[in-house]
Structures are given as structure tokens and as C-alpha cells.
PDB file of C-alpha atoms in Angstrom:
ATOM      1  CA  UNK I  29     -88.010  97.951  57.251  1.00 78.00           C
ATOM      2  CA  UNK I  30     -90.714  95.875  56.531  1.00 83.00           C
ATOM      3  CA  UNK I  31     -89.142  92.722  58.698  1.00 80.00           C
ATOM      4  CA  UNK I  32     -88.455  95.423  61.481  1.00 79.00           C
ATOM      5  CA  UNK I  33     -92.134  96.221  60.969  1.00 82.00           C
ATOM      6  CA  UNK I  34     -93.402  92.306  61.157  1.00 83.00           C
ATOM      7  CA  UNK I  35     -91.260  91.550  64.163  1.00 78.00           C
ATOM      8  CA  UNK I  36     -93.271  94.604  66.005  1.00 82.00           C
ATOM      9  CA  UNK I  37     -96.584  93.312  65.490  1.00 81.00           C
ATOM     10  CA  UNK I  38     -94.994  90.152  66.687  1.00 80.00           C
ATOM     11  CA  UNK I  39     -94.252  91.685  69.960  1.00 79.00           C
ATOM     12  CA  UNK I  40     -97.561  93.485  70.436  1.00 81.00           C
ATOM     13  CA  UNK I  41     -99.278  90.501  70.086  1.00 81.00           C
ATOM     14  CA  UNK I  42     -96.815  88.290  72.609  1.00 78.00           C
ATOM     15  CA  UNK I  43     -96.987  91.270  75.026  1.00 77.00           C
ATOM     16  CA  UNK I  44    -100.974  90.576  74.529  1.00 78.00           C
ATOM     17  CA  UNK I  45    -101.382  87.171  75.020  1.00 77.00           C
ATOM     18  CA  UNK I  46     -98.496  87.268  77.892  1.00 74.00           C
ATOM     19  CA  UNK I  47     -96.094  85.149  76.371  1.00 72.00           C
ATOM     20  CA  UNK I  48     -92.536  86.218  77.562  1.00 76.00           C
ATOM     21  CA  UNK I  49     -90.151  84.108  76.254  1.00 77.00           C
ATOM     22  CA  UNK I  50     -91.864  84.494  72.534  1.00 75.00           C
ATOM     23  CA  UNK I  51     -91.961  88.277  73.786  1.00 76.00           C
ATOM     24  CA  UNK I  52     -88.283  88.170  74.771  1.00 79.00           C
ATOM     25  CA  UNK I  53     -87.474  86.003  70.925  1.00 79.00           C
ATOM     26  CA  UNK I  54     -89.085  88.828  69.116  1.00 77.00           C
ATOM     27  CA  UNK I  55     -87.258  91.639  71.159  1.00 79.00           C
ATOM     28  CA  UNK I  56     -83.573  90.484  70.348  1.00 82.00           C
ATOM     29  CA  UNK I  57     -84.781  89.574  66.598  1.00 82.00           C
ATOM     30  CA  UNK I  58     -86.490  93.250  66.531  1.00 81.00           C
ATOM     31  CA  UNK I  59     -83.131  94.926  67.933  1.00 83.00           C
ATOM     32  CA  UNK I  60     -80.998  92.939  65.659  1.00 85.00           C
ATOM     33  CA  UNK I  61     -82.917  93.986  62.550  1.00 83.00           C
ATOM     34  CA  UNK I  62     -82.797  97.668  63.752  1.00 83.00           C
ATOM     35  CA  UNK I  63     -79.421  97.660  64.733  1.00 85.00           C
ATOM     36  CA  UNK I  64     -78.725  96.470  60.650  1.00 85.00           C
ATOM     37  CA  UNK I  65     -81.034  99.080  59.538  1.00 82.00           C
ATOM     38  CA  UNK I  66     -78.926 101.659  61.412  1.00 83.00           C
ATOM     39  CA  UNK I  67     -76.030 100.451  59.853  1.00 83.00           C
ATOM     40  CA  UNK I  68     -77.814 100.186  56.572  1.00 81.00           C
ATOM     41  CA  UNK I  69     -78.805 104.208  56.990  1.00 80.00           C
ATOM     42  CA  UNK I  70     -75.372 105.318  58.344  1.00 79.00           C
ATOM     43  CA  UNK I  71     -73.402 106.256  55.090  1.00 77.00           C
ATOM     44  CA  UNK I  72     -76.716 108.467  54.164  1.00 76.00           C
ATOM     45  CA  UNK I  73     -76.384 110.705  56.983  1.00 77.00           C
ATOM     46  CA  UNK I  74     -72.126 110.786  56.205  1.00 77.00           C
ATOM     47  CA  UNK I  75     -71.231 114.673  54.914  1.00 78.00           C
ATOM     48  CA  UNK I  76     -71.104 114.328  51.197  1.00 80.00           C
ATOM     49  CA  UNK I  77     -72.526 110.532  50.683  1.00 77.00           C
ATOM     50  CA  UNK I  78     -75.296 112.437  48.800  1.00 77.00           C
ATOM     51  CA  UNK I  79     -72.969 114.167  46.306  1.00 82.00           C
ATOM     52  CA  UNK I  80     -71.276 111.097  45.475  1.00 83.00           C
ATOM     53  CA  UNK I  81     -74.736 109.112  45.368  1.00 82.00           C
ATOM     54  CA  UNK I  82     -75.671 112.222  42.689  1.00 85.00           C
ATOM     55  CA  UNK I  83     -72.221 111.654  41.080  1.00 87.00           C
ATOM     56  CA  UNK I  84     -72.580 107.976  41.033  1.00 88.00           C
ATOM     57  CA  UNK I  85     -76.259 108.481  39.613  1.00 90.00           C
ATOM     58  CA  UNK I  86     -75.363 110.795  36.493  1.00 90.00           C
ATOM     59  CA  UNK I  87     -72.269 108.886  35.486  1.00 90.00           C
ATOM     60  CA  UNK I  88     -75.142 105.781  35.499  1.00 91.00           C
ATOM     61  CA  UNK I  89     -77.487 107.996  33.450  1.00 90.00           C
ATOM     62  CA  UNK I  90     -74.765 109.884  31.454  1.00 92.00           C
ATOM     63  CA  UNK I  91     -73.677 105.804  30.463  1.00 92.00           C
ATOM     64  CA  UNK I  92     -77.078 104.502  30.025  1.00 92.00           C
ATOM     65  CA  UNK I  93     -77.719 107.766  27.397  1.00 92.00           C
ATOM     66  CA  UNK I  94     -74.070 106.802  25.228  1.00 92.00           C
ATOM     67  CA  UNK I  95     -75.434 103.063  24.961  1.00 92.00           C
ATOM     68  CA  UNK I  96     -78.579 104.363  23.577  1.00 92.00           C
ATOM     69  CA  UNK I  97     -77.186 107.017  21.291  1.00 91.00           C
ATOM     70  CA  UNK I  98     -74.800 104.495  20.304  1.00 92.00           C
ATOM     71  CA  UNK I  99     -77.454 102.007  19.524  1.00 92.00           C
ATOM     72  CA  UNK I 100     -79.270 104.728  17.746  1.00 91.00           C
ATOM     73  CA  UNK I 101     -76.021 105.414  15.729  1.00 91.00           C
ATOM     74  CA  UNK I 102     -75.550 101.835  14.607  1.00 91.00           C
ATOM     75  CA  UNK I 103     -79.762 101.154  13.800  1.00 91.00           C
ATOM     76  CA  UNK I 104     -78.681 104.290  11.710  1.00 89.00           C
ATOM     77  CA  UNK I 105     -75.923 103.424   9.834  1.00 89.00           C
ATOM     78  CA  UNK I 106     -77.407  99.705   9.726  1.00 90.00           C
ATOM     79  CA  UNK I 107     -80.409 101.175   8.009  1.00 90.00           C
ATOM     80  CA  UNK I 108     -78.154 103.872   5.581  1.00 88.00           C
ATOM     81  CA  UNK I 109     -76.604 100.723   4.900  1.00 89.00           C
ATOM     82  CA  UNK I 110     -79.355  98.860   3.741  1.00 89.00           C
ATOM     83  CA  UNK I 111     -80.831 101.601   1.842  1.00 88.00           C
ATOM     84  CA  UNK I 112     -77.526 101.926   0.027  1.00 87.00           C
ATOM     85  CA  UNK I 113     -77.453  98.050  -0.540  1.00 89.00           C
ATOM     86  CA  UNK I 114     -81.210  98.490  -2.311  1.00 89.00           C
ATOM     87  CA  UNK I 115     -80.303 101.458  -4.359  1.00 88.00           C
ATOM     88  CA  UNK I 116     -77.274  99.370  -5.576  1.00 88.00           C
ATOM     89  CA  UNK I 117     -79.542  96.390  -6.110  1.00 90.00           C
ATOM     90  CA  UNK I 118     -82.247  98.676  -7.845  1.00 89.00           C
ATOM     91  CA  UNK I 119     -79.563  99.907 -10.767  1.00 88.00           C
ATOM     92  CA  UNK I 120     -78.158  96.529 -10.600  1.00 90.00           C
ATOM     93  CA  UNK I 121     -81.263  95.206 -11.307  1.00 89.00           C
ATOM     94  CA  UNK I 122     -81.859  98.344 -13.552  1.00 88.00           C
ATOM     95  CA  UNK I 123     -78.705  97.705 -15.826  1.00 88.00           C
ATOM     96  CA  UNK I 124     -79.750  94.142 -15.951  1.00 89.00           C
ATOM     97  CA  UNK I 125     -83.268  94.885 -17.266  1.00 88.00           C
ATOM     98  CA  UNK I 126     -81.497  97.112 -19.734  1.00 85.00           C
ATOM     99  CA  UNK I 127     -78.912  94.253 -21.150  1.00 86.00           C
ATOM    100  CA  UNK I 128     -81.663  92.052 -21.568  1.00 87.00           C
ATOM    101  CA  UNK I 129     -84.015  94.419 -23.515  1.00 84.00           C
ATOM    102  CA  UNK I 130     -81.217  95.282 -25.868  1.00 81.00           C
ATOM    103  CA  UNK I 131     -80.116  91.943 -26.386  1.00 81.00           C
ATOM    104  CA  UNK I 132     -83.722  91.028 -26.900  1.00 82.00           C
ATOM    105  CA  UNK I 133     -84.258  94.036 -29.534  1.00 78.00           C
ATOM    106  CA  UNK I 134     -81.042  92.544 -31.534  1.00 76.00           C
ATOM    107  CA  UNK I 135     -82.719  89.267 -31.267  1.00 76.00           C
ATOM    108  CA  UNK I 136     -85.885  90.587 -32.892  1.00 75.00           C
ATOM    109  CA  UNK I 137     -84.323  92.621 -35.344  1.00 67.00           C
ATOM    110  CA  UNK I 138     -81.737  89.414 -36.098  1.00 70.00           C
ATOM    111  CA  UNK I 139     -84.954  87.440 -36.472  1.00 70.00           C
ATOM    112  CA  UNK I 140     -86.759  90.107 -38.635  1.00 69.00           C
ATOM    113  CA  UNK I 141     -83.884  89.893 -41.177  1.00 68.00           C
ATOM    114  CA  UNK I 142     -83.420  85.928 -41.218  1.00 71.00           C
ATOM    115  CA  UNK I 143     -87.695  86.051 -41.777  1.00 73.00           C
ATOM    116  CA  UNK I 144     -87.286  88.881 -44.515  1.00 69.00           C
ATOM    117  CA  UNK I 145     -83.914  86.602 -46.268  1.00 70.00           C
ATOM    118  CA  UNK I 146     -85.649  83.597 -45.963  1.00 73.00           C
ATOM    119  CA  UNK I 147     -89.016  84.640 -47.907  1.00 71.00           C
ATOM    120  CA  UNK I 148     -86.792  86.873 -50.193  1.00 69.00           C
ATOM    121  CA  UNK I 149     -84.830  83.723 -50.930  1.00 71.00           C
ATOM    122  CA  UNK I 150     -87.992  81.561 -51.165  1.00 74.00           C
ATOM    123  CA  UNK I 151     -89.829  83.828 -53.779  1.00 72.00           C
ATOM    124  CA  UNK I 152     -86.279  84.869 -55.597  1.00 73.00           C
ATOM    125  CA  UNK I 153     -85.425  80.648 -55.710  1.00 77.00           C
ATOM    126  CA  UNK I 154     -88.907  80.240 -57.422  1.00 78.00           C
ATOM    127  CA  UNK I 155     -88.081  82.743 -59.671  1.00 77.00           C
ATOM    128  CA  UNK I 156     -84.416  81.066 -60.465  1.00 78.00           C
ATOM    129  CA  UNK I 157     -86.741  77.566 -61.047  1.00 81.00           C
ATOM    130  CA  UNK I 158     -88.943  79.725 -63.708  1.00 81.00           C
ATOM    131  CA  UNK I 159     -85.711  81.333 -65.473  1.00 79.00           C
ATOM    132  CA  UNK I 160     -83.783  77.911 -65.052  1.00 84.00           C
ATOM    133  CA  UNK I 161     -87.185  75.131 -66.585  1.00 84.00           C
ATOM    134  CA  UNK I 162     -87.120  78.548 -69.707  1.00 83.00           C
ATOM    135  CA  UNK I 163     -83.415  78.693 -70.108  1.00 84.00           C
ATOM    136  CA  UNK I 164     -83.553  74.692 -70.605  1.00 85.00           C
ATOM    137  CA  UNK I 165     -87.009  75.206 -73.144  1.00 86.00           C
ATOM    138  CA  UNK I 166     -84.694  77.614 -75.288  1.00 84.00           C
ATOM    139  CA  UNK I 167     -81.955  75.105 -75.234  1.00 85.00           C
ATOM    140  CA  UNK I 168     -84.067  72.369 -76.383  1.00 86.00           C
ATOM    141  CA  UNK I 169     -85.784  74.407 -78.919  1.00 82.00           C
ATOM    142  CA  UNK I 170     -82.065  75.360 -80.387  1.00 83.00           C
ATOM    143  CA  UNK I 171     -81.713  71.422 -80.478  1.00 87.00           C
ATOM    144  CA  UNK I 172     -84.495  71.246 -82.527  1.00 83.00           C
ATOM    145  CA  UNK I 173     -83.816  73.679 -84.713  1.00 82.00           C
ATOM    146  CA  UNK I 174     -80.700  72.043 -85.310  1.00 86.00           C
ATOM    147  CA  UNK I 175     -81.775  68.303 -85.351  1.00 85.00           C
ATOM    148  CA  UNK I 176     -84.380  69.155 -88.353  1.00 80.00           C
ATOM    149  CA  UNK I 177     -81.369  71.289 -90.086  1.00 83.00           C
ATOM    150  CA  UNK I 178     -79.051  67.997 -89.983  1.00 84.00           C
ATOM    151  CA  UNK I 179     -82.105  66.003 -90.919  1.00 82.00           C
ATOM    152  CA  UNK I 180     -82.736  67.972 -93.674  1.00 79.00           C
ATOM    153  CA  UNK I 181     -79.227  68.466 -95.018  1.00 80.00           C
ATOM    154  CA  UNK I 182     -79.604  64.231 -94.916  1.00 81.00           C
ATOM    155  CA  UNK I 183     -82.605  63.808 -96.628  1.00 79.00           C
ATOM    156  CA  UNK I 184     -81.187  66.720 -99.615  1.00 77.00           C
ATOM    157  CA  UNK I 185     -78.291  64.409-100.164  1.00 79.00           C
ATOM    158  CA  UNK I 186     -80.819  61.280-100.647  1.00 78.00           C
ATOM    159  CA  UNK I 187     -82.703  63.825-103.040  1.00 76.00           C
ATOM    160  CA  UNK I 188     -85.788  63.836-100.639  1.00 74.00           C
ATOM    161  CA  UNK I 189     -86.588  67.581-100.293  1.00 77.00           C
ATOM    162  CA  UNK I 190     -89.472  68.678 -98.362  1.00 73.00           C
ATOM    163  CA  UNK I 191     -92.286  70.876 -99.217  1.00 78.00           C
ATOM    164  CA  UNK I 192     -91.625  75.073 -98.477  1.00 78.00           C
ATOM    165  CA  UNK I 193     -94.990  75.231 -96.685  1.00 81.00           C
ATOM    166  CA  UNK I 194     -93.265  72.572 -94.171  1.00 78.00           C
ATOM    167  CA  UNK I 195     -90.601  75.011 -93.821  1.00 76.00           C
ATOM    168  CA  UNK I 196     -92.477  77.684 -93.059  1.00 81.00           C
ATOM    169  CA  UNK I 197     -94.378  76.190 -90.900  1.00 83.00           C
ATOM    170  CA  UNK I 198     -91.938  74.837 -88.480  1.00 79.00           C
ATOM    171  CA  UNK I 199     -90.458  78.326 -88.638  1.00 81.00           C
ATOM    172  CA  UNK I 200     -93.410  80.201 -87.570  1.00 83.00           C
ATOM    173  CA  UNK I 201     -94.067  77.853 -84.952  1.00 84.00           C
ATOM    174  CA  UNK I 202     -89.875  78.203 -83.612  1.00 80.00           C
ATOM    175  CA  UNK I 203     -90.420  81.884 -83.914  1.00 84.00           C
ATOM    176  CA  UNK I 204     -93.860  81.931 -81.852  1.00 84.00           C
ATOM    177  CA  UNK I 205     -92.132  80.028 -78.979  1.00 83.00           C
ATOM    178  CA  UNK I 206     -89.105  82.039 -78.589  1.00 82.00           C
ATOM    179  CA  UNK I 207     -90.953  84.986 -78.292  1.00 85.00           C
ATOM    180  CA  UNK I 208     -92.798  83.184 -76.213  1.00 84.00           C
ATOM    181  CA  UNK I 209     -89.802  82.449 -74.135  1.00 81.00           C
ATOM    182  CA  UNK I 210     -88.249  85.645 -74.306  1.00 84.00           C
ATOM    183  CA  UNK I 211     -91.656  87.298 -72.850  1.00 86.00           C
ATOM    184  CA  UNK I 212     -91.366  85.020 -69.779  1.00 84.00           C
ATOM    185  CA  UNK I 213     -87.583  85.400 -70.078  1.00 84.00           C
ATOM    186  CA  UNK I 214     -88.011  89.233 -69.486  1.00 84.00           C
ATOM    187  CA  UNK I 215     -91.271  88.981 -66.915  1.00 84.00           C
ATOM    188  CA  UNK I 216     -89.110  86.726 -65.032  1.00 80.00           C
ATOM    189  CA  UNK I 217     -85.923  88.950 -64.789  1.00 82.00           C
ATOM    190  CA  UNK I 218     -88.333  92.354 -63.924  1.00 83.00           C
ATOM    191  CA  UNK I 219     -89.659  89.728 -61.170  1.00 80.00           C
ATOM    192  CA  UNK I 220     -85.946  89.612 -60.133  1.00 78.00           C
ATOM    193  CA  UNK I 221     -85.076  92.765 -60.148  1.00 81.00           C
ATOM    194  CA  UNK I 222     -88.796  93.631 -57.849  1.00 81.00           C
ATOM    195  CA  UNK I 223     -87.707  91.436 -55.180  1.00 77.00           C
ATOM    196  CA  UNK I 224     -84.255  92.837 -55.148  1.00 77.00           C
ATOM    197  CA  UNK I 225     -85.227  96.500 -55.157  1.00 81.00           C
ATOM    198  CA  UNK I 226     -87.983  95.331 -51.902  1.00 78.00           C
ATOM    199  CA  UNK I 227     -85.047  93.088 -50.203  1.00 75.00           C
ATOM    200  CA  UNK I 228     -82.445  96.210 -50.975  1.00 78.00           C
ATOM    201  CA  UNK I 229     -85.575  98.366 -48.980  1.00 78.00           C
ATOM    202  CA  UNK I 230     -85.888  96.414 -46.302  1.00 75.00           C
ATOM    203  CA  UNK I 231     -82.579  96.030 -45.554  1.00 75.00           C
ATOM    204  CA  UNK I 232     -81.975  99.944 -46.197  1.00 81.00           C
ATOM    205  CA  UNK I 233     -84.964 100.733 -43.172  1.00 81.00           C
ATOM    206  CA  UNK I 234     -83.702  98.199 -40.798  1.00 78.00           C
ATOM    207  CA  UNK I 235     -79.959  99.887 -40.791  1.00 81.00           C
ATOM    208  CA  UNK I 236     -82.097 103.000 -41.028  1.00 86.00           C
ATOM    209  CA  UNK I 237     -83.979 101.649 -37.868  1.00 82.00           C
ATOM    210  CA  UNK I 238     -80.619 100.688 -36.395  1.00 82.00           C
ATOM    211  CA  UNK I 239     -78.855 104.006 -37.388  1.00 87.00           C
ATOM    212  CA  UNK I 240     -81.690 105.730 -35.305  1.00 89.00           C
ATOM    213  CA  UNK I 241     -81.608 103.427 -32.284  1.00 84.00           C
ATOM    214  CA  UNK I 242     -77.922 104.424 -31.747  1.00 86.00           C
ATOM    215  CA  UNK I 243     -78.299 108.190 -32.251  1.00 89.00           C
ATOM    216  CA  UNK I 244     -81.067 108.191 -29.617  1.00 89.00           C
ATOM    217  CA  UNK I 245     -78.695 106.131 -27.328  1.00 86.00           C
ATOM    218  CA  UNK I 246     -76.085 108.292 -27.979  1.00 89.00           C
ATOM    219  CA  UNK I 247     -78.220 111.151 -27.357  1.00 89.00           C
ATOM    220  CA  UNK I 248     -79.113 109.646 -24.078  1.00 89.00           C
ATOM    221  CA  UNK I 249     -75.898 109.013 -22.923  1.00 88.00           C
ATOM    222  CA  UNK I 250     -75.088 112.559 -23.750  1.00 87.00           C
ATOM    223  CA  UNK I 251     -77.928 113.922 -22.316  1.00 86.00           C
ATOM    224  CA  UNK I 252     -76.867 111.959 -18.632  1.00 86.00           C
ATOM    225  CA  UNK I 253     -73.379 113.181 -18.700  1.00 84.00           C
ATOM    226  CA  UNK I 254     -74.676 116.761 -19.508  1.00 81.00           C
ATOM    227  CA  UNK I 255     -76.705 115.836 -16.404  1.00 79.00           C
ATOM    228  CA  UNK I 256     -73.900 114.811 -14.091  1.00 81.00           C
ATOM    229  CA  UNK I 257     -71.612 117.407 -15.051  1.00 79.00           C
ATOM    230  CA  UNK I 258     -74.223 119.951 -14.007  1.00 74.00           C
ATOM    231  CA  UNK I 259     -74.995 118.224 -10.611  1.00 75.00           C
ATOM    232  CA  UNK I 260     -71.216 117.605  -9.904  1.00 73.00           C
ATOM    233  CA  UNK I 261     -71.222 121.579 -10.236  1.00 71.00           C
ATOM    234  CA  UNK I 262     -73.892 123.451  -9.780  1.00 67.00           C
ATOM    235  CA  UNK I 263     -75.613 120.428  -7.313  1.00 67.00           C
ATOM    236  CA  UNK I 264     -78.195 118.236  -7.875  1.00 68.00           C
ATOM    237  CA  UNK I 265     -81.754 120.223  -8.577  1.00 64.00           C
ATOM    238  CA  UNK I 266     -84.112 117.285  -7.471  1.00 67.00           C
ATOM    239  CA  UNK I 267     -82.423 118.070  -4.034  1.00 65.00           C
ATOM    240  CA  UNK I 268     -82.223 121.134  -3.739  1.00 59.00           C
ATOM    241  CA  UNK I 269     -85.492 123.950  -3.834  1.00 59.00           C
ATOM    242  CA  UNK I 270     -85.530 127.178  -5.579  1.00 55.00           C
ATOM    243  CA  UNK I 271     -84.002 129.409  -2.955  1.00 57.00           C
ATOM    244  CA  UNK I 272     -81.675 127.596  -2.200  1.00 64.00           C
ATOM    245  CA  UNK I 273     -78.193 129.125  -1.615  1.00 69.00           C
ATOM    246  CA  UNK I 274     -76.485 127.726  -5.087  1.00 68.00           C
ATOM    247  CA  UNK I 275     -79.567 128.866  -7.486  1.00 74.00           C
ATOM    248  CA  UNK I 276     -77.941 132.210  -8.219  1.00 79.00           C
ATOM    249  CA  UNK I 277     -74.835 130.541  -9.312  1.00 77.00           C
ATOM    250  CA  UNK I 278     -76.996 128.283 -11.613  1.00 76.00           C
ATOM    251  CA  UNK I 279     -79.034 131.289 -12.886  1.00 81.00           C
ATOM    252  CA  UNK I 280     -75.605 132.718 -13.675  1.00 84.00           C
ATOM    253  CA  UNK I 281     -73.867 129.776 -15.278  1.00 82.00           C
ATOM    254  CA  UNK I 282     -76.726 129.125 -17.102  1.00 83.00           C
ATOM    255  CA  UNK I 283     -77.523 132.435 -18.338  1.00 89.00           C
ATOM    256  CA  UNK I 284     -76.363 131.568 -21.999  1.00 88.00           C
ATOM    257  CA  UNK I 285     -78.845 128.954 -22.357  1.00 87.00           C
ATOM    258  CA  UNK I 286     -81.964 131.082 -21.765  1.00 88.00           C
ATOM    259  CA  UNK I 287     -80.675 134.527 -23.420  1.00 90.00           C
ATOM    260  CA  UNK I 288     -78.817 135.172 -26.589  1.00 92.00           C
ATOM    261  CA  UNK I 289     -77.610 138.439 -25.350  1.00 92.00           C
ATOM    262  CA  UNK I 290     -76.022 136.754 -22.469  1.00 91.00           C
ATOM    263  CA  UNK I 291     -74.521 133.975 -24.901  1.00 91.00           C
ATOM    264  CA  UNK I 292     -72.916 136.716 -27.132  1.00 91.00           C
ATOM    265  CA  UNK I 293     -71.428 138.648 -24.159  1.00 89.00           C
ATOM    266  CA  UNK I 294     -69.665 135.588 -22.642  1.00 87.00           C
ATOM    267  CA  UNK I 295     -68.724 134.336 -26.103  1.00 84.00           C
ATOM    268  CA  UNK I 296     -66.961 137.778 -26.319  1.00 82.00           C
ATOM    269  CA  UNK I 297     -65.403 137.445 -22.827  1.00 80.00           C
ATOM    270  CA  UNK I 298     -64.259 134.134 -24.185  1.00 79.00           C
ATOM    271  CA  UNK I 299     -62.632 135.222 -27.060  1.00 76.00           C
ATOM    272  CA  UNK I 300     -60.382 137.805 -25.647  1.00 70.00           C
ATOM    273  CA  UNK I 301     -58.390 134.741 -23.997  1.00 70.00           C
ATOM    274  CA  UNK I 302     -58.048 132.984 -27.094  1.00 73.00           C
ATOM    275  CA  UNK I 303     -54.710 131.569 -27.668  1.00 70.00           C
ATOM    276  CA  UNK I 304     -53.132 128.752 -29.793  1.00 70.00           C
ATOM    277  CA  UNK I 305     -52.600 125.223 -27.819  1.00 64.00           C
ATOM    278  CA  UNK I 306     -48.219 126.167 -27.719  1.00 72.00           C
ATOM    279  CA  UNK I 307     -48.656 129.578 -26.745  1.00 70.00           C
ATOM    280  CA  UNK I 308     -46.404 129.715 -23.749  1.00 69.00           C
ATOM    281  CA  UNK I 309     -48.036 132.243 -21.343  1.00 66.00           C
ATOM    282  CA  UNK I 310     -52.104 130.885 -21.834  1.00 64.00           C
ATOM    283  CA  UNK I 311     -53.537 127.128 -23.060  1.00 67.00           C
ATOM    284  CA  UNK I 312     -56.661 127.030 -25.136  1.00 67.00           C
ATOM    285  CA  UNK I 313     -60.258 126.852 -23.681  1.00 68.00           C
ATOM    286  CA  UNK I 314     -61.366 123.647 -22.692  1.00 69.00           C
ATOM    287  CA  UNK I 315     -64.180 121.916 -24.844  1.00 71.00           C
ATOM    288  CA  UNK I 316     -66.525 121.712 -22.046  1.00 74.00           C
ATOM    289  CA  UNK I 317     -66.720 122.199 -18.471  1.00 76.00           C
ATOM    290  CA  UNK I 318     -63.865 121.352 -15.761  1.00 74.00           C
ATOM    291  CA  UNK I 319     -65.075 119.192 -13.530  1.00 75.00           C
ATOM    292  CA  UNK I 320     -63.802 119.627 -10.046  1.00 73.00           C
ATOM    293  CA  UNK I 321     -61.172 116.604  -8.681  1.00 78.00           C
ATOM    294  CA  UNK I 322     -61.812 113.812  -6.360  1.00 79.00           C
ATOM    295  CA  UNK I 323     -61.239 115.020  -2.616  1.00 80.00           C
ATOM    296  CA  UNK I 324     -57.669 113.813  -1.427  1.00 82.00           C
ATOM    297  CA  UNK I 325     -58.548 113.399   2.311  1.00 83.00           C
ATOM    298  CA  UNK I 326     -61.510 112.217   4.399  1.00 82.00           C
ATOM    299  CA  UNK I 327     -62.005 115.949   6.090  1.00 84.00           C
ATOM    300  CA  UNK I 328     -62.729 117.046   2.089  1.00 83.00           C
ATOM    301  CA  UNK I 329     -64.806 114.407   1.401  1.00 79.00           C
ATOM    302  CA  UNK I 330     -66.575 115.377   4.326  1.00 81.00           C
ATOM    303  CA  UNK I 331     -67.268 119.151   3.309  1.00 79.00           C
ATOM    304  CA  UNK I 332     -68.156 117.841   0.163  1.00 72.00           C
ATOM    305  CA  UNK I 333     -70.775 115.711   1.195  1.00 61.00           C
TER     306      UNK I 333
END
């Protein structure tokens, strides 16, 4: 259209300034150019061109929105995807964490107790020194006391006796350094017996300590499958609000745990069904709640979810 519309002006303005053959150039060129745009036009005035046009146009647009739905679909799943890879990173990283702290709290309390030996066996090896350097003063005192008898059975036979006063002077000074002896003898074994009653202690609170480290875990872990179980059955109750369709079936299976009337009347109902594990037409009651099985098929899985 817009060449037809440039080869008209052409021909006003040969017609103008009288030129015929540029006149006559422009003519043909003009009737060629309309003669395509007829041809160009033709099909829209055919019966039913416009229905298949409108056809032709929604299958386009129909097309154009499964390509974007589709693209929305896969940034979609692309993104669930990722989020799924982060949550499995996060208790990955999570369980990690864990490992390490534990391993680190066995490394302090592995470090405590070599600490706690190794002054226990400092102070108790001092002690051992002390009872040893008095065990070897009594010895040597007992050598004495036997040296001077052997001396003096000697110097009897050569008739060379020495004065009593002698005698009882070595005597009271024998007797003043055993007991002597024996008091460190006996402060040095209550010294022993201290450090073994405060090593005995220790060693008694850090099992203690230990002891109470893996109730709590096993309290914790108990706690979580308690948890699990009751979002596996009665749903999870971070996702779901109050009114939501499955609270009355909590508030029912729960009952026992908020009213002892409640406990005793299902207790009762219980115990009419009690039967021994071989009794042939009932089985026993489970210890805790059945937990429903995995879904066999994709379509369950689906319902599930």
C-alpha cells in the first residue's frame, strides 16, 4: 500500500510538470503494484478465509499459552527442586553440626578425665615418693637396731659391756623415730585414701554427667518419634490451623492426654478386647500406635500427599 501510495504522488507530479514518458513509467509500475495488492486482498474477501484466519489465530494463541504454562511448570518444579535440594542440604548440614558437637563433647569430657588422672596421678605419685623415702627410713632404722645388737653381742664376748644409760638412750631415741615414722606413715596413707575417695568422685559425676547426657538424648529421640507418629496420623500441626478438618479427630485421639476420665473410659474399652498373644480368634493390643503403610502405587501416593 504504501509503494502503491508513492508511485501516485509520482504520477501527480509527472502529470504536473508534463512529463509523459515518466508519467507513462509510473502508470504501468502503479497498475502492477495494484494489480499485486488485489491479489494480495483476494483470499480475504473468499467465504470462510476469516474463520480459518480465526482458527489459524487461536491454535497460534492456544500454542503460545501451553509453551508458557509449560515454562511456568518447569521454573516450578526447577524451583520445588531447589528448595528440596536446600532443605536436604540444611539437615545435612544439620546432622553434620550435630556429629561434630558430640564428638567434640567426648573430646572434652576425654580430656577432662586424662587432666583429672594426670593430677590425681601427680599428687598420688608424690605421695608413693613420701611412703616409699619412710618405708626405706624404717628399714634403715631396723638395720641399726640390729647392727648395734651384733655389735654389742661382739663387744660382750671381748668382756667390753657398755653403760645401761647408753642403752637407754639409743632406745628412746629408736622409739621417738618410729613413732615418728609411723605418724607420717599413717598421714601419708589418710593422704592416699583423700585423693582416692576425690578421684573415685570425680569419676562417679562424670559417668553421672554421661548417664544424664544419654537419658536426655534418649528422651529426645523419643520425644521426635512421638512427634512423627502423631504427624504421620493425625497430620502435621505446624501446617495445619485450628479448624481445620482433622482437629476433631486429634481432639478425639488425644482426649486421654488432657482428661483422666477420658483415659479411664478408653482404658476400659481396651480391656474388654484383652486376649493372650495365642488366642486364636483376637491378637493382643499393640504397644503403641499402628502406623499406616507406605502407599503401593503413584495414584495413593498422590491422595496422600
Amino acid at each position: 500500500v504504501a509503494r502503491v501510495t508513492a508511485l501516485c504522488r509520482a504520477l501527480r507530479r509527472s502529470e504536473d510538470q508534463g512529463d509523459e514518458p515518466g508519467w507513462n513509467r509510473a502508470r504501468e509500475e502503479a497498475e502492477a503494484a495494484l494489480q499485486e495488492l488485489r491479489e494480495v486482498v483476494r483470499p480475504l474477501r473468499e467465504p470462510g478465509y476469516g474463520e480459518a484466519l480465526r482458527r489459524k489465530s487461536e491454535r497460534s494463541r492456544k500454542r503460545r499459552l501451553r509453551l508458557q504454562r509449560r515454562k511456568h511448570e518447569a521454573r516450578a518444579a526447577k524451583e520445588e527442586e531447589a528448595a528440596r535440594a536446600a532443605e536436604r542440604e540444611a539437615k545435612i548440614d544439620q546432622w553434620r553440626a550435630k556429629c561434630i558437637q558430640e564428638g567434640e563433647e567426648k573430646n572434652r569430657g576425654r580430656s577432662r578425665e586424662r587432666e583429672l588422672k594426670a593430677a590425681a596421678d601427680s599428687v598420688l605419685s608424690e605421695v608413693r615418693r613420701k611412703q616409699a623415702d619412710t618405708k626405706r627410713m624404717t628399714d634403715v632404722l631396723r638395720g641399726l637396731e640390729k647392727l648395734r645388737k651384733l655389735r654389742k653381742e661382739a663387744a660382750a664376748r671381748k668382756g667390753v659391756c657398755p653403760p645401761p644409760s647408753a642403752d637407754e638412750a639409743f632406745e628412746n631415741q629408736v622409739e621417738s623415730l618410729k613413732t615418728l615414722l609411723k605418724t607420717r606413715t599413717e598421714l601419708y596413707e589418710a593422704e592416699e585414701r583423700a585423693l582416692r575417695v576425690m578421684l573415685e568422685g570425680e569419676q562417679e559425676e562424670e559417668r553421672k554427667r554421661e548417664m544424664e547426657k544419654k537419658q536426655k538424648k534418649e528422651r529426645e529421640k523419643l520425644l521426635q518419634q512421638k512427634l512423627e507418629m502423631d504427624s504421620k496420623l493425625f497430620g502435621d500441626p505446624a501446617e495445619f490451623p485450628l479448624a481445620h478438618l482433622l482437629q476433631p479427630f486429634r481432639d478425639y485421639y488425644l482426649q486421654a492426654e488432657h482428661s483422666v476420665a477420658a483415659l479411664i473410659q478408653i482404658r476400659h474399652e481396651w480391656d474388654q478386647y484383652l486376649v493372650p498373644a495365642d488366642h486364636p480368634e483376637g491378637s493382643c493390643i499393640p504397644p503403641g500406635w499402628v502406623l499406616p503403610s507406605l502407599p503401593t502405587n503413584d495414584t495413593w501416593a498422590t491422595a496422600v500427599r
